mmCIF file with all atom_site columns, C-alpha atoms in Angstrom:
data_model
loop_
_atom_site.group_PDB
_atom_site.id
_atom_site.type_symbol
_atom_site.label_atom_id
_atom_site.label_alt_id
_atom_site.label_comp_id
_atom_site.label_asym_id
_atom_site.label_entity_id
_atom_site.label_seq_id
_atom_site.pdbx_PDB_ins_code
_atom_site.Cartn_x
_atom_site.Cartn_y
_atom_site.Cartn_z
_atom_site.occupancy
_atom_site.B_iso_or_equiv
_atom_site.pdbx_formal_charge
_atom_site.auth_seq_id
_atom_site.auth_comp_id
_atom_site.auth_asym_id
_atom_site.auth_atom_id
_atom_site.pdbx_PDB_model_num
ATOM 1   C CA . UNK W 1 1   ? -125.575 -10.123 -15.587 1.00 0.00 ? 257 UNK W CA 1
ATOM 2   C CA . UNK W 1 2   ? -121.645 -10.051 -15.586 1.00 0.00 ? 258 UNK W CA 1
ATOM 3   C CA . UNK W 1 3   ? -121.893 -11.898 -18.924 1.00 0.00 ? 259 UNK W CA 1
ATOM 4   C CA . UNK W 1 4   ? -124.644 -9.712  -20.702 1.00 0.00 ? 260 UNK W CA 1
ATOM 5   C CA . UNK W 1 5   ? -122.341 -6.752  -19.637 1.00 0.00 ? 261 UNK W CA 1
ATOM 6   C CA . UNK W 1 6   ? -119.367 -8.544  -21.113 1.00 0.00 ? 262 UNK W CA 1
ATOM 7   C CA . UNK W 1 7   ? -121.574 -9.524  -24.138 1.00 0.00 ? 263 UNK W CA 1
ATOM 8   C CA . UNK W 1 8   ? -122.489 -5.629  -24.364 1.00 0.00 ? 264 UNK W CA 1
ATOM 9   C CA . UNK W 1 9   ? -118.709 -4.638  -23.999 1.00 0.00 ? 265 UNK W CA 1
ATOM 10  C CA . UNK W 1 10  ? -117.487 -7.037  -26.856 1.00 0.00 ? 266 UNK W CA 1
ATOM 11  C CA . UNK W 1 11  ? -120.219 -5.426  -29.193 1.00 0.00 ? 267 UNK W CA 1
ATOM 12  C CA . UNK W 1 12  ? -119.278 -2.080  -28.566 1.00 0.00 ? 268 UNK W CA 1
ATOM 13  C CA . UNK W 1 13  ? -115.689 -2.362  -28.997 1.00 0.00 ? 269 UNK W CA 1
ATOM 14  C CA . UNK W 1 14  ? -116.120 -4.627  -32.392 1.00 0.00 ? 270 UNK W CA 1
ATOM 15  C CA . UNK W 1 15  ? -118.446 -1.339  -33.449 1.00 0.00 ? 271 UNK W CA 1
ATOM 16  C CA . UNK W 1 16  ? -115.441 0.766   -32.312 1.00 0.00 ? 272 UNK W CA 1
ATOM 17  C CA . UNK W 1 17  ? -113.536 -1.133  -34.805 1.00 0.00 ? 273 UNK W CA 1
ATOM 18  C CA . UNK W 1 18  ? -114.259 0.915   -37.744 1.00 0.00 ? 274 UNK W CA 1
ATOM 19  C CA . UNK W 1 19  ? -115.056 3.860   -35.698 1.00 0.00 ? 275 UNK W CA 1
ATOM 20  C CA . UNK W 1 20  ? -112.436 6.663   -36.745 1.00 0.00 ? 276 UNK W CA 1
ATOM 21  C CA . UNK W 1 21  ? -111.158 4.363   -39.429 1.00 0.00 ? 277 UNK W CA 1
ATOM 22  C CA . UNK W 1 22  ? -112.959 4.180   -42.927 1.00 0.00 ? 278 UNK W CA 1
ATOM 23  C CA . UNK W 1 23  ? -114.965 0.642   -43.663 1.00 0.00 ? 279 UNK W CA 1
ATOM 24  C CA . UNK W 1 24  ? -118.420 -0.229  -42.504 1.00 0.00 ? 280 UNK W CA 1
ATOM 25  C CA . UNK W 1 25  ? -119.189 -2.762  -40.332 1.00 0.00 ? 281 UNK W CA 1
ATOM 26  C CA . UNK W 1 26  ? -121.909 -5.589  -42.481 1.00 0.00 ? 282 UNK W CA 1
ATOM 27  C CA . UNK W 1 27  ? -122.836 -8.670  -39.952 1.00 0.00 ? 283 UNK W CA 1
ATOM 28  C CA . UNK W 1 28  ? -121.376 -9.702  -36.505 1.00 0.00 ? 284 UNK W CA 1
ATOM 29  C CA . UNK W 1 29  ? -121.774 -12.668 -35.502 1.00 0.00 ? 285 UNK W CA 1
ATOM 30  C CA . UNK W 1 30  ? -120.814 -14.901 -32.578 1.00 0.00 ? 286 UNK W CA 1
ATOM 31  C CA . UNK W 1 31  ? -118.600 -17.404 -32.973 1.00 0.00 ? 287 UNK W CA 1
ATOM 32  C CA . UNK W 1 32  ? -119.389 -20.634 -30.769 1.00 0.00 ? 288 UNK W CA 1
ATOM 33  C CA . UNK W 1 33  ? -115.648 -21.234 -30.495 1.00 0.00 ? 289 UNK W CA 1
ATOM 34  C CA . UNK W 1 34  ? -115.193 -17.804 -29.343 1.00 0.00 ? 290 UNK W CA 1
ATOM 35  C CA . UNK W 1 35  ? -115.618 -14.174 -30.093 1.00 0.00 ? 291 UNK W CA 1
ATOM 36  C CA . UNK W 1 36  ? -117.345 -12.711 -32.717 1.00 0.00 ? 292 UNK W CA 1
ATOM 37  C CA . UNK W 1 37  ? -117.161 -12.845 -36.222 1.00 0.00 ? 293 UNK W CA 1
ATOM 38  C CA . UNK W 1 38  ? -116.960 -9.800  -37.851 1.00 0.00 ? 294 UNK W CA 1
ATOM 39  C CA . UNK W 1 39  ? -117.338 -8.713  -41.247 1.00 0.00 ? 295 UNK W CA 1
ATOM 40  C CA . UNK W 1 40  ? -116.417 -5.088  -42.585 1.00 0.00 ? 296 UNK W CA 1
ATOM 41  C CA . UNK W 1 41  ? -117.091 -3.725  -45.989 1.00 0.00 ? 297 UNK W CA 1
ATOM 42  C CA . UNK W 1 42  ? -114.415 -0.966  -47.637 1.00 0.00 ? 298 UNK W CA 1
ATOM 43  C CA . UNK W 1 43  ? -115.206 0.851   -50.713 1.00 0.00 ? 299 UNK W CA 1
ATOM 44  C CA . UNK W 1 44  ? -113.017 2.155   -53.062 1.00 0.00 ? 300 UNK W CA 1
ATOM 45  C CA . UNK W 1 45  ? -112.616 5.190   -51.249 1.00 0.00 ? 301 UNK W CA 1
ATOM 46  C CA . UNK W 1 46  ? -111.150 3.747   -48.796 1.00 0.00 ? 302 UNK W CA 1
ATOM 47  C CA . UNK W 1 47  ? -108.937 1.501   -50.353 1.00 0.00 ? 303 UNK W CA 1
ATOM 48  C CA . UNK W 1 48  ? -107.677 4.485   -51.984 1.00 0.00 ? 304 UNK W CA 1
ATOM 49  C CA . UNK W 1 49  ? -106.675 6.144   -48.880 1.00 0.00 ? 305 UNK W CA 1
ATOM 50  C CA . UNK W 1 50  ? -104.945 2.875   -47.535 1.00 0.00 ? 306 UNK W CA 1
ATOM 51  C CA . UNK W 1 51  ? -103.262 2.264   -50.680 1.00 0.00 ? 307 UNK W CA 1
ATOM 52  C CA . UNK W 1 52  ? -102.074 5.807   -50.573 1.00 0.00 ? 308 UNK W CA 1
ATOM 53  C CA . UNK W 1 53  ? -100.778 5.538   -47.417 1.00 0.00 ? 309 UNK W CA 1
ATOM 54  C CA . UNK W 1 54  ? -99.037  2.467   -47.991 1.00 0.00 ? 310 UNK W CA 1
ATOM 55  C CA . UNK W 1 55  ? -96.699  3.978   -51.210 1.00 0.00 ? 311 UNK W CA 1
ATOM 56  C CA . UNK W 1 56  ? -95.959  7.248   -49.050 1.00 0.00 ? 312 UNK W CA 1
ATOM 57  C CA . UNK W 1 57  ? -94.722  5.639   -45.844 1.00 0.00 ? 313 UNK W CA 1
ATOM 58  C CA . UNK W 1 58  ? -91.149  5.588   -47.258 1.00 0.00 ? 314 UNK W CA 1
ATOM 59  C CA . UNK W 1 59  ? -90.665  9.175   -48.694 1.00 0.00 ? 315 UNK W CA 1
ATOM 60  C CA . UNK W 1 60  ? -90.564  7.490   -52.319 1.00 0.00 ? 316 UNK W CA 1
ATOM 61  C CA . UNK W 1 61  ? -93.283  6.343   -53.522 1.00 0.00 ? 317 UNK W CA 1
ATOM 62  C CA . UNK W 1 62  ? -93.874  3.409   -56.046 1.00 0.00 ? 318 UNK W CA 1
ATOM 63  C CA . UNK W 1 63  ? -96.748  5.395   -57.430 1.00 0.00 ? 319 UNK W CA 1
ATOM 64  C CA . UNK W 1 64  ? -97.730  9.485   -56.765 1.00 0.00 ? 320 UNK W CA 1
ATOM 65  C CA . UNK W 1 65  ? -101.246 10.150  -56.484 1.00 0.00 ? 321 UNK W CA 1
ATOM 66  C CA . UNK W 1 66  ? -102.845 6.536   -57.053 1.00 0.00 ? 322 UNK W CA 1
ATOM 67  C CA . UNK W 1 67  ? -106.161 6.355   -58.313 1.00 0.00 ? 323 UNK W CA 1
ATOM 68  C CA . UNK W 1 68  ? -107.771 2.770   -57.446 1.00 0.00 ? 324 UNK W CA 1
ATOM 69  C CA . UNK W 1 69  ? -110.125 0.431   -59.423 1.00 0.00 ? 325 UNK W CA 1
ATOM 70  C CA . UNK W 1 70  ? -111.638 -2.497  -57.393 1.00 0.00 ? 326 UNK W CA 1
ATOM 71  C CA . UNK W 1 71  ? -112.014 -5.682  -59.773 1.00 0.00 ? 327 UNK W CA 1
ATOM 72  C CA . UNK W 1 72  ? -112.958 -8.660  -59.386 1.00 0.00 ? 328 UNK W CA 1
ATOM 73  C CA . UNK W 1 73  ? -110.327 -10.468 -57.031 1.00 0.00 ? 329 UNK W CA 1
ATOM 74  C CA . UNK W 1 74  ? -108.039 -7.764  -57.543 1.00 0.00 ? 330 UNK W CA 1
ATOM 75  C CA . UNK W 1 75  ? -107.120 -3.891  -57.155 1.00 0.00 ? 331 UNK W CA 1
ATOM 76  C CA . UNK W 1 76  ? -105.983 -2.005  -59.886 1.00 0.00 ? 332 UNK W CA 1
ATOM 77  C CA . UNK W 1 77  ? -103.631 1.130   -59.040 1.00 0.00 ? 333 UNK W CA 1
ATOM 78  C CA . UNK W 1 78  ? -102.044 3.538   -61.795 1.00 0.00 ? 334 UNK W CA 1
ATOM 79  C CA . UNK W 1 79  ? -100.374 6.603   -60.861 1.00 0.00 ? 335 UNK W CA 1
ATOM 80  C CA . UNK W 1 80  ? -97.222  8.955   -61.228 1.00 0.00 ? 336 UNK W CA 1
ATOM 81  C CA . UNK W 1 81  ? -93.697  7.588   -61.268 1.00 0.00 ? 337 UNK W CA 1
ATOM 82  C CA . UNK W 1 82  ? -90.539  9.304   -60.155 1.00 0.00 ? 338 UNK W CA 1
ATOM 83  C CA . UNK W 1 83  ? -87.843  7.593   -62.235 1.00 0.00 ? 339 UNK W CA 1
ATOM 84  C CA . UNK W 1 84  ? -84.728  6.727   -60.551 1.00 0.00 ? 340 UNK W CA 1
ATOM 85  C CA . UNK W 1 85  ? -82.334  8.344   -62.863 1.00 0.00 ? 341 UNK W CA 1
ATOM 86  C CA . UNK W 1 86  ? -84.346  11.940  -61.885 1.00 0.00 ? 342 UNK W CA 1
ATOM 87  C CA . UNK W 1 87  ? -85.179  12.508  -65.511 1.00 0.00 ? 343 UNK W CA 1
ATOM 88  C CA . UNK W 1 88  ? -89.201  13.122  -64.435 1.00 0.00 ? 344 UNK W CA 1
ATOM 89  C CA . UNK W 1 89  ? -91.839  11.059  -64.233 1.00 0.00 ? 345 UNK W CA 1
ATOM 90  C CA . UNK W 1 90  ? -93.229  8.188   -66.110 1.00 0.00 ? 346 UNK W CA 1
ATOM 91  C CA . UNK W 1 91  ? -97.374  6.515   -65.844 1.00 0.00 ? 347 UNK W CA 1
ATOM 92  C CA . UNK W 1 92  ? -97.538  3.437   -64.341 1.00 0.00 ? 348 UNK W CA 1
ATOM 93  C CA . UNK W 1 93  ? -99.903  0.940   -63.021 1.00 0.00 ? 349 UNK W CA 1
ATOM 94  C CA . UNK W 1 94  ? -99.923  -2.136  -60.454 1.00 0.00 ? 350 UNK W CA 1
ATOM 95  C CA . UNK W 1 95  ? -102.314 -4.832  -59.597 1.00 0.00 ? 351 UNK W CA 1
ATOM 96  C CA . UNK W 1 96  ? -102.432 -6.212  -56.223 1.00 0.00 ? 352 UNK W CA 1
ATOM 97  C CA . UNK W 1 97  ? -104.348 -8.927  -54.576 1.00 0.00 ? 353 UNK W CA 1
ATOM 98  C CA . UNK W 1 98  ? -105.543 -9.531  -51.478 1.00 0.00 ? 354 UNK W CA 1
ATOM 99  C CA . UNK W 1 99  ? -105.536 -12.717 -49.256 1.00 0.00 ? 355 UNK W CA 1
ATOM 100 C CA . UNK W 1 100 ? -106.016 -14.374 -46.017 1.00 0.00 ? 356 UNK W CA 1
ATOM 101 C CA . UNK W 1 101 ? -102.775 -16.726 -45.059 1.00 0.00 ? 357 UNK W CA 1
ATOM 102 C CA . UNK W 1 102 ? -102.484 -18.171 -41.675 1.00 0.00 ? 358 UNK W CA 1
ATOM 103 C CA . UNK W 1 103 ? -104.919 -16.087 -40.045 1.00 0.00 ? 359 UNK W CA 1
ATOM 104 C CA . UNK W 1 104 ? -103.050 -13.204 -41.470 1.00 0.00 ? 360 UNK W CA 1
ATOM 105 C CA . UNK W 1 105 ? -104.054 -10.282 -43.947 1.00 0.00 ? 361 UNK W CA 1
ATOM 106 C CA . UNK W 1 106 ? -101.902 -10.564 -47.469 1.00 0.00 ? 362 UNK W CA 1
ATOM 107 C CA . UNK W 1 107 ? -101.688 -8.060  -50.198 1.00 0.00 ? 363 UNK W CA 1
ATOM 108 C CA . UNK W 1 108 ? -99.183  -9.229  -53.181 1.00 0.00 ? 364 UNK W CA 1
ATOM 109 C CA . UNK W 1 109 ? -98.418  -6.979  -55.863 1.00 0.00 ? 365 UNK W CA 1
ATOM 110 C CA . UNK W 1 110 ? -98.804  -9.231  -58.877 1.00 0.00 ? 366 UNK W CA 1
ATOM 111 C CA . UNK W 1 111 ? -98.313  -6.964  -62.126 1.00 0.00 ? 367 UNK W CA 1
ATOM 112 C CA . UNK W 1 112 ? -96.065  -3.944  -62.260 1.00 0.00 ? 368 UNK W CA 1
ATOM 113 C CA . UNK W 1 113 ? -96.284  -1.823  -65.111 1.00 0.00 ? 369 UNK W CA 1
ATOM 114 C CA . UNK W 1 114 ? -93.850  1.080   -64.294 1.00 0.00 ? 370 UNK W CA 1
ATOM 115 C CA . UNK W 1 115 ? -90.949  1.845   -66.802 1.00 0.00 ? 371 UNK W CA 1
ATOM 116 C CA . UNK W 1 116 ? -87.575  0.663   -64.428 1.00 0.00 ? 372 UNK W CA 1
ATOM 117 C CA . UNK W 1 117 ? -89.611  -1.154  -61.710 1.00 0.00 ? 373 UNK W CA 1
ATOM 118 C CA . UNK W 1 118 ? -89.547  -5.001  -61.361 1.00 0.00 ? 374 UNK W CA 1
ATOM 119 C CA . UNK W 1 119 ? -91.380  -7.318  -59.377 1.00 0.00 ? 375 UNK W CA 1
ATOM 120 C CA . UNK W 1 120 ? -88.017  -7.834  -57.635 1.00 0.00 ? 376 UNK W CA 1
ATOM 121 C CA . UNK W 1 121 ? -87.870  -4.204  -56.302 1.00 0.00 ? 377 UNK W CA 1
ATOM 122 C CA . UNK W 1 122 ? -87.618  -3.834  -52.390 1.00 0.00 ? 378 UNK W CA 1
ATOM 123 C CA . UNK W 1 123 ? -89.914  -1.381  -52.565 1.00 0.00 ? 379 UNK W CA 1
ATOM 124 C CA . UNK W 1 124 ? -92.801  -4.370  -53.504 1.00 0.00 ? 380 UNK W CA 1
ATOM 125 C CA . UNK W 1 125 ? -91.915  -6.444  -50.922 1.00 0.00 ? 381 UNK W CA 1
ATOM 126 C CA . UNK W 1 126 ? -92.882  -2.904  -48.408 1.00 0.00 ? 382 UNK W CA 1
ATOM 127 C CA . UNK W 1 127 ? -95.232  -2.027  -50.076 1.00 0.00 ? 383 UNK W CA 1
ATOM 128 C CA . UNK W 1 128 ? -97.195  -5.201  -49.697 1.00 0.00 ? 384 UNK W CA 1
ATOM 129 C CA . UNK W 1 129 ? -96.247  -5.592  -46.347 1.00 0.00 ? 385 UNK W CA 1
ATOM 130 C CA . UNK W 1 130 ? -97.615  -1.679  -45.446 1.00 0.00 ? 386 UNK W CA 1
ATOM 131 C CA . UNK W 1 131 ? -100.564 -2.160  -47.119 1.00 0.00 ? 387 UNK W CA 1
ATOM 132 C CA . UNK W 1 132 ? -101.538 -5.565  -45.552 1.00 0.00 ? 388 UNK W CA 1
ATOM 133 C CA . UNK W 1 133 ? -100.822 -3.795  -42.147 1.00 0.00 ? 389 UNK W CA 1
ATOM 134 C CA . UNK W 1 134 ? -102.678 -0.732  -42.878 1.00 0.00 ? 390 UNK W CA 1
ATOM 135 C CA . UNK W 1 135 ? -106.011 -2.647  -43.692 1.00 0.00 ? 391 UNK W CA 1
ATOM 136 C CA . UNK W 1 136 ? -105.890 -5.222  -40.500 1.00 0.00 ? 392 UNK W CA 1
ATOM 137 C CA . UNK W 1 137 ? -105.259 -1.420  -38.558 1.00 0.00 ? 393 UNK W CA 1
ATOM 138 C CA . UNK W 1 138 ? -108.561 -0.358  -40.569 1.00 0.00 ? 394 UNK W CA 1
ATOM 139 C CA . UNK W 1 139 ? -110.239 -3.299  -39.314 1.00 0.00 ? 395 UNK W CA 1
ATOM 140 C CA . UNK W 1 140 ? -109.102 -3.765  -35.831 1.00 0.00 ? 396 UNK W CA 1
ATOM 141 C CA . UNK W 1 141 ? -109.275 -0.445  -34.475 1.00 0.00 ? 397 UNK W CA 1
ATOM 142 C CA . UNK W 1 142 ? -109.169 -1.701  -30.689 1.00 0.00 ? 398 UNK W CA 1
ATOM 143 C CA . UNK W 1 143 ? -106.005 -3.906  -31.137 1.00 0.00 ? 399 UNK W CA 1
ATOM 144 C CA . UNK W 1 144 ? -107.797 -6.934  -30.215 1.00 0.00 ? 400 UNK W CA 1
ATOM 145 C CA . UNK W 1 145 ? -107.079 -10.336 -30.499 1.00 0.00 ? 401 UNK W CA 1
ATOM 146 C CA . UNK W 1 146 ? -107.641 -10.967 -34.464 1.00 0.00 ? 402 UNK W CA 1
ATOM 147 C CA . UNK W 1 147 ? -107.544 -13.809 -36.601 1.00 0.00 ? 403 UNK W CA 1
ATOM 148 C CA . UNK W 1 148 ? -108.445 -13.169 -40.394 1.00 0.00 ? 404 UNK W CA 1
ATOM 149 C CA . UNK W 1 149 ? -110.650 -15.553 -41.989 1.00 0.00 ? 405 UNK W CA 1
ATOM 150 C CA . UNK W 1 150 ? -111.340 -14.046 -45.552 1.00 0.00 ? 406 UNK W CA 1
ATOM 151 C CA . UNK W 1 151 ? -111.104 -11.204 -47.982 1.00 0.00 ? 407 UNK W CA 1
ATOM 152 C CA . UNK W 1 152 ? -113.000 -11.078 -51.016 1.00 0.00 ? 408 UNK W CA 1
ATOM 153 C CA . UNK W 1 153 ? -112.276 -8.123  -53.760 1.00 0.00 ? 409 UNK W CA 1
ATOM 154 C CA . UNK W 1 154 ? -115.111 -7.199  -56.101 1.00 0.00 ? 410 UNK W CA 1
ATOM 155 C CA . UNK W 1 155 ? -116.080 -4.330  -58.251 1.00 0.00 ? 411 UNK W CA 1
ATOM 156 C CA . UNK W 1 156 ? -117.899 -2.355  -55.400 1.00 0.00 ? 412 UNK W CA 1
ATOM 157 C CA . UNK W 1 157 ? -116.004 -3.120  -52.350 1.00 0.00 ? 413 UNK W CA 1
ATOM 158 C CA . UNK W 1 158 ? -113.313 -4.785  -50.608 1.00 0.00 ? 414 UNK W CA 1
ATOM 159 C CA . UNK W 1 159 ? -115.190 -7.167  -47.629 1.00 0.00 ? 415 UNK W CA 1
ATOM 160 C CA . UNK W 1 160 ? -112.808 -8.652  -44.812 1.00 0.00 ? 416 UNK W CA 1
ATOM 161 C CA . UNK W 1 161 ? -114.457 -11.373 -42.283 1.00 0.00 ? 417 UNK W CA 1
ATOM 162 C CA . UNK W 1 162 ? -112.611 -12.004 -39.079 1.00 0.00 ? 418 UNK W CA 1
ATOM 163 C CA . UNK W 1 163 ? -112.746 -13.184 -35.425 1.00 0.00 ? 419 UNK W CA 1
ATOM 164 C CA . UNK W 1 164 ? -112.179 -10.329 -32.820 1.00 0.00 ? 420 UNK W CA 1
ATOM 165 C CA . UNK W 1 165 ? -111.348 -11.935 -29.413 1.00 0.00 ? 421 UNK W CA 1
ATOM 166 C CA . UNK W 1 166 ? -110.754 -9.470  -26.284 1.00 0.00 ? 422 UNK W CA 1
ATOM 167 C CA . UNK W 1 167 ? -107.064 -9.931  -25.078 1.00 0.00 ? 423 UNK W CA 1
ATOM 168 C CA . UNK W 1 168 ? -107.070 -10.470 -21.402 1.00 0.00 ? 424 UNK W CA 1
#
C-alpha cells in the first residue's frame, strides 16, 4: 500500500511539473533504474515566452520583442535591436540550439545576425545560460531531482525527455 501511495505521489507531482508552467506532458514512463521518465512537449508559443524571458532578465535585451521559428534542430529568433551607440534600433536575428550535456539542459546561440553584436558578446554567454535555466524551470516545476536525457527541436515543437527522481 505504502508503495502504490508513493507510486501515486510520484505521478502527481511529475503531472505538477508542467502545471502553471507552459509545455504538455507526452509519455511517463518508469524507469527500472529509478524514477520516471518523463517527456514534455513545448510549442512555439512557449518557446517564445521562455526565449523572451531569457533576453529581458538583464534590462538590455539582445533582441526586443522576439518572434520565434522552431526548425529542424534549431530555433530561429529575429527581433528589435537597441544599438549600443543609442542611435535607434537595428533588425536582427539569432539561431540557437538546444542540447542535453551531462545530464544538463544546453542552449548555444550559434548565428548572430545583429549589426555590432558578436558571438563573443557577454550578453551570449547569459543569454544561453538564462534560457537553458528557464526551460529545465518549465520542465521541473516541483524542483525535483532531474537528470536530462534529450531534447529534440523540430518544426512543431520543442520535446525534452528526462528522469524526475523525488529528493529525499
Amino acid at each position: 500500500m505504502k508503495t502504490r501511495v508513493a507510486i501515486l505521489l510520484s505521478i502527481l507531482m511529475i503531472f505538477g511539473v508542467v502545471g502553471c508552467r507552459k509545455g504538455k506532458v507526452e509519455s511517463i514512463e518508469r524507469n527500472p533504474a529509478g524514477g520516471y521518465d518523463v517527456t514534455v512537449s513545448f510549442a512555439e508559443t512557449d518557446i517564445n515566452d521562455a526565449i523572451a524571458e531569457a533576453l529581458t532578465a538583464n534590462g538590455n535585451p539582445l533582441l526586443r520583442d522576439p518572434d520565434v521559428d522552431l526548425q529542424n534542430g534549431q530555433i530561429y529568433v529575429t527581433g528589435e535591436h537597441d544599438k549600443r551607440d543609442g542611435s535607434g534600433r537595428v533588425s536582427g536575428d539569432i539561431t540557437i540550439v538546444l542540447s542535453v550535456q551531462n545530464g544538463v539542459l544546453a542552449a548555444q546561440i550559434t548565428a548572430v545576425n545583429i549589426e555590432g553584436v558578436t558571438m563573443t558578446d557577454t550578453r551570449i554567454a547569459e543569454f544561453n545560460q538564462r534560457f537553458a535555466n528557464g526551460m529545465t524551470l518549465r520542465a521541473n516545476r516541483e524542483n525535483r531531482e532531474i537528470t536530462m536525457l534529450s531534447v529534440d527541436t523540430s518544426e512543431d515543437q520543442v520535446l525534452v525527455k528526462f528522469n524526475a527522481k523525488r529528493q529525499d
